[in-house]
Structure formats: structure tokens, C-alpha cells
PDB file of C-alpha atoms and ligand atoms in Angstrom:
ATOM      1  CA  MET U   2       0.000   0.000   0.000  1.00 54.00           C
ATOM      2  CA  PRO U   3       1.479   3.377  -0.969  1.00 71.00           C
ATOM      3  CA  GLU U   4       2.247   5.573   2.014  1.00 85.00           C
ATOM      4  CA  ILE U   5       0.791   8.929   2.963  1.00 90.00           C
ATOM      5  CA  ILE U   6       2.817  11.621   1.217  1.00 92.00           C
ATOM      6  CA  ILE U   7       3.926  14.500   3.429  1.00 97.00           C
ATOM      7  CA  LYS U   8       4.469  17.709   1.465  1.00 98.00           C
ATOM      8  CA  SER U   9       7.391  20.125   1.855  1.00 98.00           C
ATOM      9  CA  HIS U  10       6.871  23.876   2.113  1.00 98.00           C
ATOM     10  CA  ALA U  11       7.814  24.251  -1.568  1.00 98.00           C
ATOM     11  CA  GLU U  12       5.303  21.590  -2.553  1.00 98.00           C
ATOM     12  CA  ILE U  13       2.608  23.239  -0.449  1.00 98.00           C
ATOM     13  CA  ASP U  14       3.345  26.529  -2.231  1.00 98.00           C
ATOM     14  CA  ALA U  15       2.740  24.793  -5.554  1.00 98.00           C
ATOM     15  CA  MET U  16      -0.442  23.193  -4.257  1.00 98.00           C
ATOM     16  CA  ARG U  17      -1.624  26.547  -2.965  1.00 98.00           C
ATOM     17  CA  ARG U  18      -1.511  27.862  -6.533  1.00 98.00           C
ATOM     18  CA  ALA U  19      -3.492  24.906  -7.921  1.00 99.00           C
ATOM     19  CA  CYS U  20      -5.999  25.221  -5.093  1.00 99.00           C
ATOM     20  CA  ARG U  21      -6.382  28.956  -5.580  1.00 98.00           C
ATOM     21  CA  LEU U  22      -7.207  28.368  -9.238  1.00 99.00           C
ATOM     22  CA  ALA U  23      -9.794  25.699  -8.355  1.00 99.00           C
ATOM     23  CA  ALA U  24     -11.408  28.086  -5.860  1.00 99.00           C
ATOM     24  CA  GLN U  25     -11.410  30.968  -8.365  1.00 98.00           C
ATOM     25  CA  THR U  26     -12.935  28.746 -11.020  1.00 99.00           C
ATOM     26  CA  LEU U  27     -15.708  27.753  -8.623  1.00 99.00           C
ATOM     27  CA  GLU U  28     -16.290  31.406  -7.678  1.00 98.00           C
ATOM     28  CA  GLU U  29     -16.729  32.285 -11.343  1.00 98.00           C
ATOM     29  CA  ALA U  30     -18.847  29.222 -12.173  1.00 98.00           C
ATOM     30  CA  ALA U  31     -21.094  30.127  -9.237  1.00 98.00           C
ATOM     31  CA  LYS U  32     -22.210  33.235 -11.090  1.00 98.00           C
ATOM     32  CA  LEU U  33     -23.744  31.048 -13.823  1.00 98.00           C
ATOM     33  CA  VAL U  34     -26.121  29.347 -11.387  1.00 98.00           C
ATOM     34  CA  LYS U  35     -29.631  30.499 -12.278  1.00 98.00           C
ATOM     35  CA  PRO U  36     -32.967  29.039 -13.368  1.00 98.00           C
ATOM     36  CA  GLY U  37     -32.868  28.041 -17.064  1.00 98.00           C
ATOM     37  CA  GLU U  38     -29.111  27.434 -17.228  1.00 98.00           C
ATOM     38  CA  ASN U  39     -28.060  23.987 -18.452  1.00 98.00           C
ATOM     39  CA  THR U  40     -25.249  22.178 -16.709  1.00 99.00           C
ATOM     40  CA  LEU U  41     -23.218  21.661 -19.897  1.00 99.00           C
ATOM     41  CA  ALA U  42     -22.911  25.448 -20.244  1.00 99.00           C
ATOM     42  CA  ILE U  43     -21.361  25.573 -16.764  1.00 99.00           C
ATOM     43  CA  ASP U  44     -19.002  22.722 -17.671  1.00 99.00           C
ATOM     44  CA  ASP U  45     -17.970  24.505 -20.881  1.00 99.00           C
ATOM     45  CA  PHE U  46     -17.132  27.573 -18.808  1.00 99.00           C
ATOM     46  CA  VAL U  47     -15.056  25.494 -16.383  1.00 99.00           C
ATOM     47  CA  TYR U  48     -13.139  23.895 -19.257  1.00 99.00           C
ATOM     48  CA  GLU U  49     -12.360  27.208 -20.974  1.00 99.00           C
ATOM     49  CA  TYR U  50     -11.490  29.064 -17.767  1.00 99.00           C
ATOM     50  CA  THR U  51      -9.160  26.285 -16.646  1.00 99.00           C
ATOM     51  CA  LEU U  52      -7.310  26.134 -19.975  1.00 99.00           C
ATOM     52  CA  LYS U  53      -7.042  29.925 -20.084  1.00 98.00           C
ATOM     53  CA  HIS U  54      -5.229  29.722 -16.752  1.00 98.00           C
ATOM     54  CA  HIS U  55      -2.705  27.170 -18.074  1.00 98.00           C
ATOM     55  CA  ALA U  56      -4.247  24.315 -16.114  1.00 99.00           C
ATOM     56  CA  LYS U  57      -6.183  21.129 -16.807  1.00 98.00           C
ATOM     57  CA  PRO U  58      -9.559  20.046 -15.430  1.00 99.00           C
ATOM     58  CA  ALA U  59      -8.725  16.889 -13.454  1.00 99.00           C
ATOM     59  CA  PRO U  60     -12.078  15.123 -13.972  1.00 99.00           C
ATOM     60  CA  LEU U  61     -11.825  15.123 -17.788  1.00 98.00           C
ATOM     61  CA  HIS U  62     -11.000  11.517 -18.814  1.00 98.00           C
ATOM     62  CA  TYR U  63     -10.272  10.598 -15.175  1.00 98.00           C
ATOM     63  CA  GLN U  64     -11.126   6.878 -15.068  1.00 98.00           C
ATOM     64  CA  GLY U  65     -13.248   7.512 -18.144  1.00 98.00           C
ATOM     65  CA  TYR U  66     -15.220  10.449 -16.721  1.00 98.00           C
ATOM     66  CA  PRO U  67     -16.412  12.482 -19.737  1.00 98.00           C
ATOM     67  CA  LYS U  68     -16.590  16.113 -18.519  1.00 99.00           C
ATOM     68  CA  SER U  69     -14.551  18.804 -16.755  1.00 99.00           C
ATOM     69  CA  CYS U  70     -16.454  19.051 -13.491  1.00 99.00           C
ATOM     70  CA  CYS U  71     -19.254  17.328 -11.576  1.00 99.00           C
ATOM     71  CA  ILE U  72     -22.654  19.017 -11.224  1.00 99.00           C
ATOM     72  CA  SER U  73     -25.057  17.306  -8.854  1.00 99.00           C
ATOM     73  CA  ILE U  74     -28.650  18.488  -8.409  1.00 99.00           C
ATOM     74  CA  ASN U  75     -31.101  17.680  -5.562  1.00 99.00           C
ATOM     75  CA  GLU U  76     -31.178  13.862  -5.057  1.00 99.00           C
ATOM     76  CA  VAL U  77     -27.849  13.475  -6.867  1.00 99.00           C
ATOM     77  CA  ILE U  78     -25.216  12.861  -4.184  1.00 99.00           C
ATOM     78  CA  CYS U  79     -22.166  13.408  -6.400  1.00 99.00           C
ATOM     79  CA  HIS U  80     -20.593  12.795  -9.839  1.00 99.00           C
ATOM     80  CA  GLY U  81     -23.494  14.272 -11.781  1.00 99.00           C
ATOM     81  CA  ILE U  82     -22.369  14.526 -15.415  1.00 99.00           C
ATOM     82  CA  PRO U  83     -22.947  17.936 -17.018  1.00 99.00           C
ATOM     83  CA  ASN U  84     -25.469  17.635 -19.827  1.00 98.00           C
ATOM     84  CA  LYS U  85     -27.276  20.028 -22.109  1.00 98.00           C
ATOM     85  CA  LYS U  86     -30.646  18.509 -21.172  1.00 98.00           C
ATOM     86  CA  THR U  87     -30.133  19.006 -17.455  1.00 98.00           C
ATOM     87  CA  VAL U  88     -31.489  22.481 -16.762  1.00 98.00           C
ATOM     88  CA  LEU U  89     -31.431  24.265 -13.394  1.00 99.00           C
ATOM     89  CA  LYS U  90     -34.832  25.291 -12.087  1.00 98.00           C
ATOM     90  CA  ASP U  91     -36.096  27.568  -9.348  1.00 98.00           C
ATOM     91  CA  GLY U  92     -35.836  25.895  -5.928  1.00 98.00           C
ATOM     92  CA  ASP U  93     -33.146  23.358  -6.879  1.00 99.00           C
ATOM     93  CA  ILE U  94     -29.928  22.931  -4.957  1.00 99.00           C
ATOM     94  CA  VAL U  95     -26.857  22.228  -7.064  1.00 99.00           C
ATOM     95  CA  ASN U  96     -23.320  21.211  -6.145  1.00 99.00           C
ATOM     96  CA  ILE U  97     -20.486  22.138  -8.491  1.00 99.00           C
ATOM     97  CA  ASP U  98     -17.250  20.239  -7.844  1.00 99.00           C
ATOM     98  CA  ILE U  99     -14.089  21.594  -9.449  1.00 99.00           C
ATOM     99  CA  THR U 100     -10.647  20.016  -9.516  1.00 99.00           C
ATOM    100  CA  SER U 101      -7.783  21.799 -11.292  1.00 99.00           C
ATOM    101  CA  ILE U 102      -4.314  20.504 -12.159  1.00 99.00           C
ATOM    102  CA  LEU U 103      -1.728  23.289 -12.260  1.00 99.00           C
ATOM    103  CA  ASP U 104       1.978  22.510 -12.757  1.00 98.00           C
ATOM    104  CA  GLY U 105       1.226  18.895 -11.866  1.00 98.00           C
ATOM    105  CA  TRP U 106      -0.563  19.668  -8.579  1.00 98.00           C
ATOM    106  CA  HIS U 107      -4.260  19.197  -7.777  1.00 98.00           C
ATOM    107  CA  GLY U 108      -6.737  21.485  -6.023  1.00 99.00           C
ATOM    108  CA  ASP U 109     -10.263  20.178  -5.300  1.00 99.00           C
ATOM    109  CA  CYS U 110     -13.271  22.074  -3.949  1.00 99.00           C
ATOM    110  CA  SER U 111     -17.027  22.167  -4.209  1.00 99.00           C
ATOM    111  CA  ALA U 112     -20.027  24.054  -2.900  1.00 99.00           C
ATOM    112  CA  THR U 113     -23.781  23.712  -3.024  1.00 99.00           C
ATOM    113  CA  PHE U 114     -25.714  26.605  -4.534  1.00 99.00           C
ATOM    114  CA  TYR U 115     -29.316  27.772  -4.343  1.00 98.00           C
ATOM    115  CA  VAL U 116     -31.104  28.125  -7.673  1.00 98.00           C
ATOM    116  CA  GLY U 117     -33.561  30.982  -7.227  1.00 98.00           C
ATOM    117  CA  LYS U 118     -35.583  30.775  -4.035  1.00 97.00           C
ATOM    118  CA  PRO U 119     -34.966  27.711  -1.819  1.00 98.00           C
ATOM    119  CA  SER U 120     -37.506  25.970   0.437  1.00 98.00           C
ATOM    120  CA  PRO U 121     -36.891  26.022   4.202  1.00 98.00           C
ATOM    121  CA  ASP U 122     -36.059  22.286   4.085  1.00 98.00           C
ATOM    122  CA  ALA U 123     -33.464  22.885   1.375  1.00 98.00           C
ATOM    123  CA  VAL U 124     -31.888  25.704   3.382  1.00 98.00           C
ATOM    124  CA  ASN U 125     -31.732  23.504   6.473  1.00 98.00           C
ATOM    125  CA  LEU U 126     -29.942  20.747   4.521  1.00 98.00           C
ATOM    126  CA  VAL U 127     -27.497  23.047   2.759  1.00 99.00           C
ATOM    127  CA  GLU U 128     -26.619  25.119   5.835  1.00 98.00           C
ATOM    128  CA  THR U 129     -26.179  21.983   7.944  1.00 98.00           C
ATOM    129  CA  THR U 130     -23.810  20.587   5.318  1.00 99.00           C
ATOM    130  CA  ARG U 131     -21.879  23.863   5.102  1.00 98.00           C
ATOM    131  CA  ARG U 132     -21.442  23.695   8.887  1.00 98.00           C
ATOM    132  CA  CYS U 133     -20.371  20.025   8.698  1.00 99.00           C
ATOM    133  CA  LEU U 134     -17.396  21.007   6.540  1.00 99.00           C
ATOM    134  CA  GLU U 135     -16.500  23.838   8.942  1.00 98.00           C
ATOM    135  CA  ILE U 136     -16.716  21.470  11.916  1.00 98.00           C
ATOM    136  CA  GLY U 137     -14.467  18.970  10.148  1.00 99.00           C
ATOM    137  CA  ILE U 138     -11.907  21.688   9.375  1.00 99.00           C
ATOM    138  CA  GLU U 139     -11.977  22.852  13.019  1.00 98.00           C
ATOM    139  CA  GLN U 140     -10.711  19.423  14.133  1.00 98.00           C
ATOM    140  CA  VAL U 141      -7.589  19.463  11.964  1.00 98.00           C
ATOM    141  CA  ARG U 142      -4.229  19.894  13.722  1.00 98.00           C
ATOM    142  CA  PRO U 143      -1.168  17.690  14.278  1.00 98.00           C
ATOM    143  CA  GLY U 144      -2.039  14.861  16.671  1.00 98.00           C
ATOM    144  CA  ALA U 145      -5.788  15.007  16.023  1.00 98.00           C
ATOM    145  CA  ARG U 146      -7.247  11.738  14.774  1.00 98.00           C
ATOM    146  CA  LEU U 147      -9.277  10.945  11.689  1.00 98.00           C
ATOM    147  CA  GLY U 148     -12.155   9.875  13.939  1.00 98.00           C
ATOM    148  CA  ASP U 149     -12.260  13.383  15.394  1.00 98.00           C
ATOM    149  CA  ILE U 150     -13.160  14.723  11.947  1.00 98.00           C
ATOM    150  CA  GLY U 151     -15.681  12.029  11.021  1.00 98.00           C
ATOM    151  CA  GLY U 152     -17.171  11.701  14.488  1.00 98.00           C
ATOM    152  CA  SER U 153     -17.762  15.447  14.878  1.00 98.00           C
ATOM    153  CA  ILE U 154     -19.398  15.725  11.468  1.00 99.00           C
ATOM    154  CA  GLN U 155     -21.601  12.681  12.042  1.00 99.00           C
ATOM    155  CA  GLU U 156     -22.704  13.871  15.469  1.00 98.00           C
ATOM    156  CA  PHE U 157     -23.744  17.269  14.144  1.00 98.00           C
ATOM    157  CA  ALA U 158     -25.504  15.981  11.007  1.00 99.00           C
ATOM    158  CA  GLU U 159     -27.376  13.157  12.718  1.00 99.00           C
ATOM    159  CA  GLY U 160     -28.250  15.429  15.633  1.00 98.00           C
ATOM    160  CA  ARG U 161     -30.115  17.572  13.135  1.00 98.00           C
ATOM    161  CA  GLY U 162     -31.928  14.587  11.624  1.00 98.00           C
ATOM    162  CA  PHE U 163     -29.752  14.081   8.553  1.00 99.00           C
ATOM    163  CA  SER U 164     -27.599  11.127   7.452  1.00 99.00           C
ATOM    164  CA  VAL U 165     -23.964  10.970   6.361  1.00 99.00           C
ATOM    165  CA  VAL U 166     -23.014   9.314   3.062  1.00 99.00           C
ATOM    166  CA  ARG U 167     -20.740   6.292   3.594  1.00 98.00           C
ATOM    167  CA  ASP U 168     -19.792   5.393   0.012  1.00 98.00           C
ATOM    168  CA  TYR U 169     -17.589   8.433  -0.673  1.00 98.00           C
ATOM    169  CA  VAL U 170     -14.924   9.952   1.544  1.00 98.00           C
ATOM    170  CA  GLY U 171     -12.411  12.781   1.536  1.00 98.00           C
ATOM    171  CA  HIS U 172      -8.986  11.858   0.203  1.00 98.00           C
ATOM    172  CA  GLY U 173      -5.313  12.637   0.195  1.00 98.00           C
ATOM    173  CA  ILE U 174      -4.438  14.939  -2.714  1.00 98.00           C
ATOM    174  CA  GLY U 175      -1.272  16.298  -4.297  1.00 98.00           C
ATOM    175  CA  ARG U 176       0.382  15.154  -7.491  1.00 98.00           C
ATOM    176  CA  GLU U 177      -2.412  12.579  -7.591  1.00 98.00           C
ATOM    177  CA  PHE U 178      -6.143  13.418  -7.582  1.00 98.00           C
ATOM    178  CA  HIS U 179      -6.854  10.727  -4.983  1.00 98.00           C
ATOM    179  CA  GLU U 180      -3.891   9.836  -2.761  1.00 97.00           C
ATOM    180  CA  ASN U 181      -3.715   7.184  -0.087  1.00 95.00           C
ATOM    181  CA  LEU U 182      -5.588   8.756   2.805  1.00 97.00           C
ATOM    182  CA  GLN U 183      -9.319   8.345   3.377  1.00 98.00           C
ATOM    183  CA  ILE U 184     -11.238  10.913   5.368  1.00 98.00           C
ATOM    184  CA  ALA U 185     -14.583   9.403   6.363  1.00 98.00           C
ATOM    185  CA  HIS U 186     -17.270  11.881   7.368  1.00 98.00           C
ATOM    186  CA  TYR U 187     -18.513   9.486  10.043  1.00 98.00           C
ATOM    187  CA  GLY U 188     -16.675   7.602  12.770  1.00 98.00           C
ATOM    188  CA  ARG U 189     -15.615   7.695  16.372  1.00 98.00           C
ATOM    189  CA  LYS U 190     -13.833  10.621  17.980  1.00 98.00           C
ATOM    190  CA  GLY U 191     -10.488   9.636  19.510  1.00 98.00           C
ATOM    191  CA  HIS U 192     -10.007   6.774  17.054  1.00 98.00           C
ATOM    192  CA  GLY U 193      -8.086   6.348  13.820  1.00 97.00           C
ATOM    193  CA  LEU U 194      -4.923   7.673  12.267  1.00 97.00           C
ATOM    194  CA  ARG U 195      -3.195  10.687  13.809  1.00 98.00           C
ATOM    195  CA  LEU U 196      -2.706  13.740  11.602  1.00 98.00           C
ATOM    196  CA  VAL U 197       0.806  15.018  10.898  1.00 97.00           C
ATOM    197  CA  GLU U 198       2.011  18.423   9.676  1.00 98.00           C
ATOM    198  CA  GLY U 199       2.300  18.483   5.866  1.00 98.00           C
ATOM    199  CA  MET U 200      -0.536  16.058   5.126  1.00 98.00           C
ATOM    200  CA  THR U 201      -2.803  17.401   2.378  1.00 98.00           C
ATOM    201  CA  PHE U 202      -6.337  16.111   1.979  1.00 98.00           C
ATOM    202  CA  THR U 203      -9.915  17.053   1.283  1.00 99.00           C
ATOM    203  CA  ILE U 204     -12.895  17.087   3.592  1.00 99.00           C
ATOM    204  CA  GLU U 205     -16.092  16.807   1.560  1.00 99.00           C
ATOM    205  CA  PRO U 206     -19.137  15.712   3.556  1.00 99.00           C
ATOM    206  CA  MET U 207     -22.207  14.590   1.626  1.00 99.00           C
ATOM    207  CA  ILE U 208     -25.264  14.938   3.876  1.00 99.00           C
ATOM    208  CA  ASN U 209     -28.706  13.509   3.060  1.00 99.00           C
ATOM    209  CA  GLN U 210     -32.253  14.356   4.129  1.00 99.00           C
ATOM    210  CA  GLY U 211     -33.211  10.661   4.238  1.00 98.00           C
ATOM    211  CA  THR U 212     -31.210   7.479   3.866  1.00 98.00           C
ATOM    212  CA  TRP U 213     -27.450   7.597   3.211  1.00 98.00           C
ATOM    213  CA  ARG U 214     -27.855   4.639   0.874  1.00 98.00           C
ATOM    214  CA  MET U 215     -27.280   5.291  -2.808  1.00 98.00           C
ATOM    215  CA  ARG U 216     -27.303   3.758  -6.243  1.00 98.00           C
ATOM    216  CA  ILE U 217     -25.394   4.569  -9.417  1.00 98.00           C
ATOM    217  CA  LEU U 218     -27.350   5.427 -12.557  1.00 98.00           C
ATOM    218  CA  ASP U 219     -26.789   3.571 -15.844  1.00 98.00           C
ATOM    219  CA  ASP U 220     -24.276   6.211 -16.959  1.00 98.00           C
ATOM    220  CA  GLY U 221     -21.878   4.521 -14.499  1.00 98.00           C
ATOM    221  CA  TRP U 222     -21.182   7.725 -12.544  1.00 98.00           C
ATOM    222  CA  THR U 223     -24.222   9.598 -11.213  1.00 99.00           C
ATOM    223  CA  SER U 224     -24.797   8.662  -7.579  1.00 99.00           C
ATOM    224  CA  VAL U 225     -28.357   9.270  -6.339  1.00 99.00           C
ATOM    225  CA  THR U 226     -30.053   8.710  -2.995  1.00 99.00           C
ATOM    226  CA  LEU U 227     -32.067   5.476  -2.837  1.00 98.00           C
ATOM    227  CA  ASP U 228     -35.116   7.345  -1.487  1.00 98.00           C
ATOM    228  CA  LYS U 229     -34.794  10.344  -3.881  1.00 98.00           C
ATOM    229  CA  LYS U 230     -34.566  12.741  -0.942  1.00 99.00           C
ATOM    230  CA  TRP U 231     -31.998  15.505  -1.374  1.00 99.00           C
ATOM    231  CA  SER U 232     -28.266  15.568  -0.693  1.00 99.00           C
ATOM    232  CA  ALA U 233     -25.829  18.472  -0.282  1.00 99.00           C
ATOM    233  CA  GLN U 234     -22.026  18.700  -0.247  1.00 99.00           C
ATOM    234  CA  PHE U 235     -19.205  21.148   0.419  1.00 99.00           C
ATOM    235  CA  GLU U 236     -15.503  20.446  -0.116  1.00 99.00           C
ATOM    236  CA  HIS U 237     -12.159  22.075   0.589  1.00 99.00           C
ATOM    237  CA  THR U 238      -8.542  20.995   0.150  1.00 99.00           C
ATOM    238  CA  LEU U 239      -6.382  21.668   3.189  1.00 98.00           C
ATOM    239  CA  VAL U 240      -2.933  21.142   4.654  1.00 98.00           C
ATOM    240  CA  VAL U 241      -2.100  20.292   8.248  1.00 98.00           C
ATOM    241  CA  THR U 242       0.095  23.087   9.639  1.00 98.00           C
ATOM    242  CA  LYS U 243       2.209  23.363  12.816  1.00 98.00           C
ATOM    243  CA  ASP U 244      -0.744  24.414  14.945  1.00 97.00           C
ATOM    244  CA  GLY U 245      -3.877  23.692  12.911  1.00 98.00           C
ATOM    245  CA  CYS U 246      -4.580  23.775   9.224  1.00 98.00           C
ATOM    246  CA  GLU U 247      -4.699  26.034   6.214  1.00 98.00           C
ATOM    247  CA  VAL U 248      -7.637  25.850   3.828  1.00 99.00           C
ATOM    248  CA  LEU U 249      -5.891  25.899   0.455  1.00 99.00           C
ATOM    249  CA  THR U 250      -9.078  26.348  -1.606  1.00 99.00           C
ATOM    250  CA  LYS U 251     -10.493  29.279   0.346  1.00 98.00           C
ATOM    251  CA  PHE U 252     -12.609  31.797  -1.524  1.00 98.00           C
ATOM    252  CA  SER U 253     -11.770  35.469  -1.903  1.00 97.00           C
ATOM    253  CA  GLY U 254     -15.232  36.554  -0.710  1.00 96.00           C
ATOM    254  CA  PRO U 255     -18.833  35.388  -0.394  1.00 96.00           C
ATOM    255  CA  LEU U 256     -19.776  32.768  -3.002  1.00 98.00           C
ATOM    256  CA  ALA U 257     -22.516  33.898  -5.395  1.00 98.00           C
ATOM    257  CA  ASN U 258     -25.744  31.912  -4.919  1.00 98.00           C
ATOM    258  CA  SER U 259     -24.436  30.132  -1.827  1.00 98.00           C
ATOM    259  CA  VAL U 260     -25.049  32.774   0.811  1.00 97.00           C
ATOM    260  CA  THR U 261     -26.652  31.724   4.086  1.00 98.00           C
ATOM    261  CA  PRO U 262     -30.115  33.336   4.214  1.00 97.00           C
ATOM    262  CA  ALA U 263     -30.147  36.205   6.730  1.00 95.00           C
ATOM    263  CA  ASP U 264     -33.035  34.658   8.680  1.00 95.00           C
ATOM    264  CA  PHE U 265     -31.439  31.201   9.007  1.00 97.00           C
ATOM    265  CA  LYS U 266     -30.504  30.071  12.538  1.00 95.00           C
ATOM    266  CA  PHE U 267     -29.284  26.670  13.771  1.00 94.00           C
TER     267      PHE U 267
HETATM  268  N1  MF3 N 311     -14.002  15.911  -7.392  1.00 61.84           N
HETATM  269  C1  MF3 N 311     -14.449  14.642  -6.879  1.00 61.84           C
HETATM  270  C2  MF3 N 311     -13.854  14.520  -5.495  1.00 61.84           C
HETATM  271  O1  MF3 N 311     -14.094  15.392  -4.732  1.00 61.84           O
HETATM  272  C3  MF3 N 311     -14.055  13.493  -7.719  1.00 61.84           C
HETATM  273  C4  MF3 N 311     -14.674  13.485  -9.037  1.00 61.84           C
HETATM  274  S1  MF3 N 311     -14.094  12.136  -9.905  1.00 61.84           S
HETATM  275  C5  MF3 N 311     -14.706  12.423 -11.437  1.00 61.84           C
HETATM  276  O2  MF3 N 311     -13.113  13.655  -5.152  1.00 61.84           O
HETATM  277  F1  MF3 N 311     -14.155  11.562 -12.201  1.00 61.84           F
HETATM  278  F2  MF3 N 311     -16.003  12.292 -11.375  1.00 61.84           F
HETATM  279  F3  MF3 N 311     -14.403  13.622 -11.772  1.00 61.84           F
HETATM  280 CO1   CO N 312     -14.175  17.318  -5.523  1.00 61.84          CO
HETATM  281 CO1   CO N 313     -12.405  15.473  -3.528  1.00 61.84          CO
END
């Protein structure tokens, strides 16, 4: 089994650039989220923007994946394939997941967006999921254990009546898209591998309104909830630092169409 790759400061600098591009691409793609937009148009934008910035979209041809990003609406958990016939409509929630390769390094991030006006149930799901990612990030420091991340996320999500997807996990990332480190979004605090400075990985909780169980559509990629209830996801790439962590894919400001409604309270 390949080992966990610890990155040097120079390597983290290079990753920071790839991650910044992924975050910028997502910030720009976010502006296209509106009723009537088809998901292929968003994918086309991601492809062009990435090439213009001397990078490559990591999903394209990755294990046969056909497009440049993943766009997952409502009951789609992840790996939704952009398609001209898939059109955003008022009230949908949509995750856009962007991974860029710049100078051989990967940056991976995603967010869930509101299309037009969301229902209270949709807001509750999306804001809970946003908070799950924040809670996961808050656990990360040298000596913390993987179970601290997963356990904290699971406790919060289930405490609010949601379920945590089991079939997909966060992952080590660097020169490879998916490196040998698995970050489950469920688990037991105080258990599991201890984090070490220089580890780079994603946290990307997928949180469901109903069952966490899923099935894959006939396209071989699209993962949907078994009960057709909705699923949301947020993702960042981060590095373990001396005394905590640095979010490498952080945004430069509020994300268009993914702003917490002013009247929302936990
Ligand atoms: N970006 C996804 C992740 O967060 C992986 C997508 S794989 C693809 O790990 F092939 F669908 F692009
Ligand atoms: Co991703
Ligand atoms: Co990822």
C-alpha cells in the first residue's frame, strides 16, 4: 500500500496555486447558477477558464469520466455529469465540484448553490452541510485523529436529523487526484490515524435528508439517494500546519448563490 505523502513547504506553495485556481474557477462558475441554465454550459465555462489559466480540469477523462467538473442536483449525491438537457430550475440545490491541475498539482473544492428561491427544508440541509465542513476543518491539527473529523461531522448531522453518506470519503491529494488517505465523514472521535504536519487532503461531507444509501445510474457515474430525498455537499482541500490547518481552496469573498439566508438560525 502506498504511504501517505507529506508535502514540503515548496510543494505546499505549488499546491496553494493549484488550489487557488480551483477556488477561483468555482467562484466564477457560481455566477452562472440560475434558473434556465443547463449544466453543460457551466461545464464549458469550467473547461475554458481552466485552460485559459494554463491548467487542466482533473475530472476530464479521469477513469473515463467524460466532462470537466461534476454538477449534482437535488437527489444526486455526487458525480453528476454535465449535460445540455439538465437544466437548473427555481428551488433546486446544485453542487459544483471543481478540480484543477496546475503545474502537476491538484486542487479540489465544491459548494452547493441555491437556484432561485430555496424551500426552508433545502436551506436547512445546505446550511447543515456547510457547517459540517467547517466542523471537520476545526478538528484538523497535528495529533488530532481521523475519527475526530468524522465523528464530529456525524454527530452534528445526525443530531439535526440528517444522514452521512458512507460510500464516498475525503482523500489525500497532491500530485495525484486521490492519494492514499481516506477521510470518512462518520466515525468515532479519539479513534483512527493521527494527523501530521504536511498532510494534504480534502474534507467533503455529503449529507442527506433521508437514507445515506445510494445507487449509481446507468451512466456509471451519477450517484443518487435510494429514497430520492436531497443531498448536499461542500468540499475544501487543506494542509495540516504546525498548529492547525490552512484551507488551500479558500474563496476570496462570499460565493454567489451560496449565501446563508439572513433569517437562518441553527
Ligand atoms: N471531485 C471529486 C472529489 O471530490 C471526484 C470526481 S471524480 C470524477 O473527489 F471523475 F467524477 F471527476
Ligand atoms: Co471534488
Ligand atoms: Co475530492
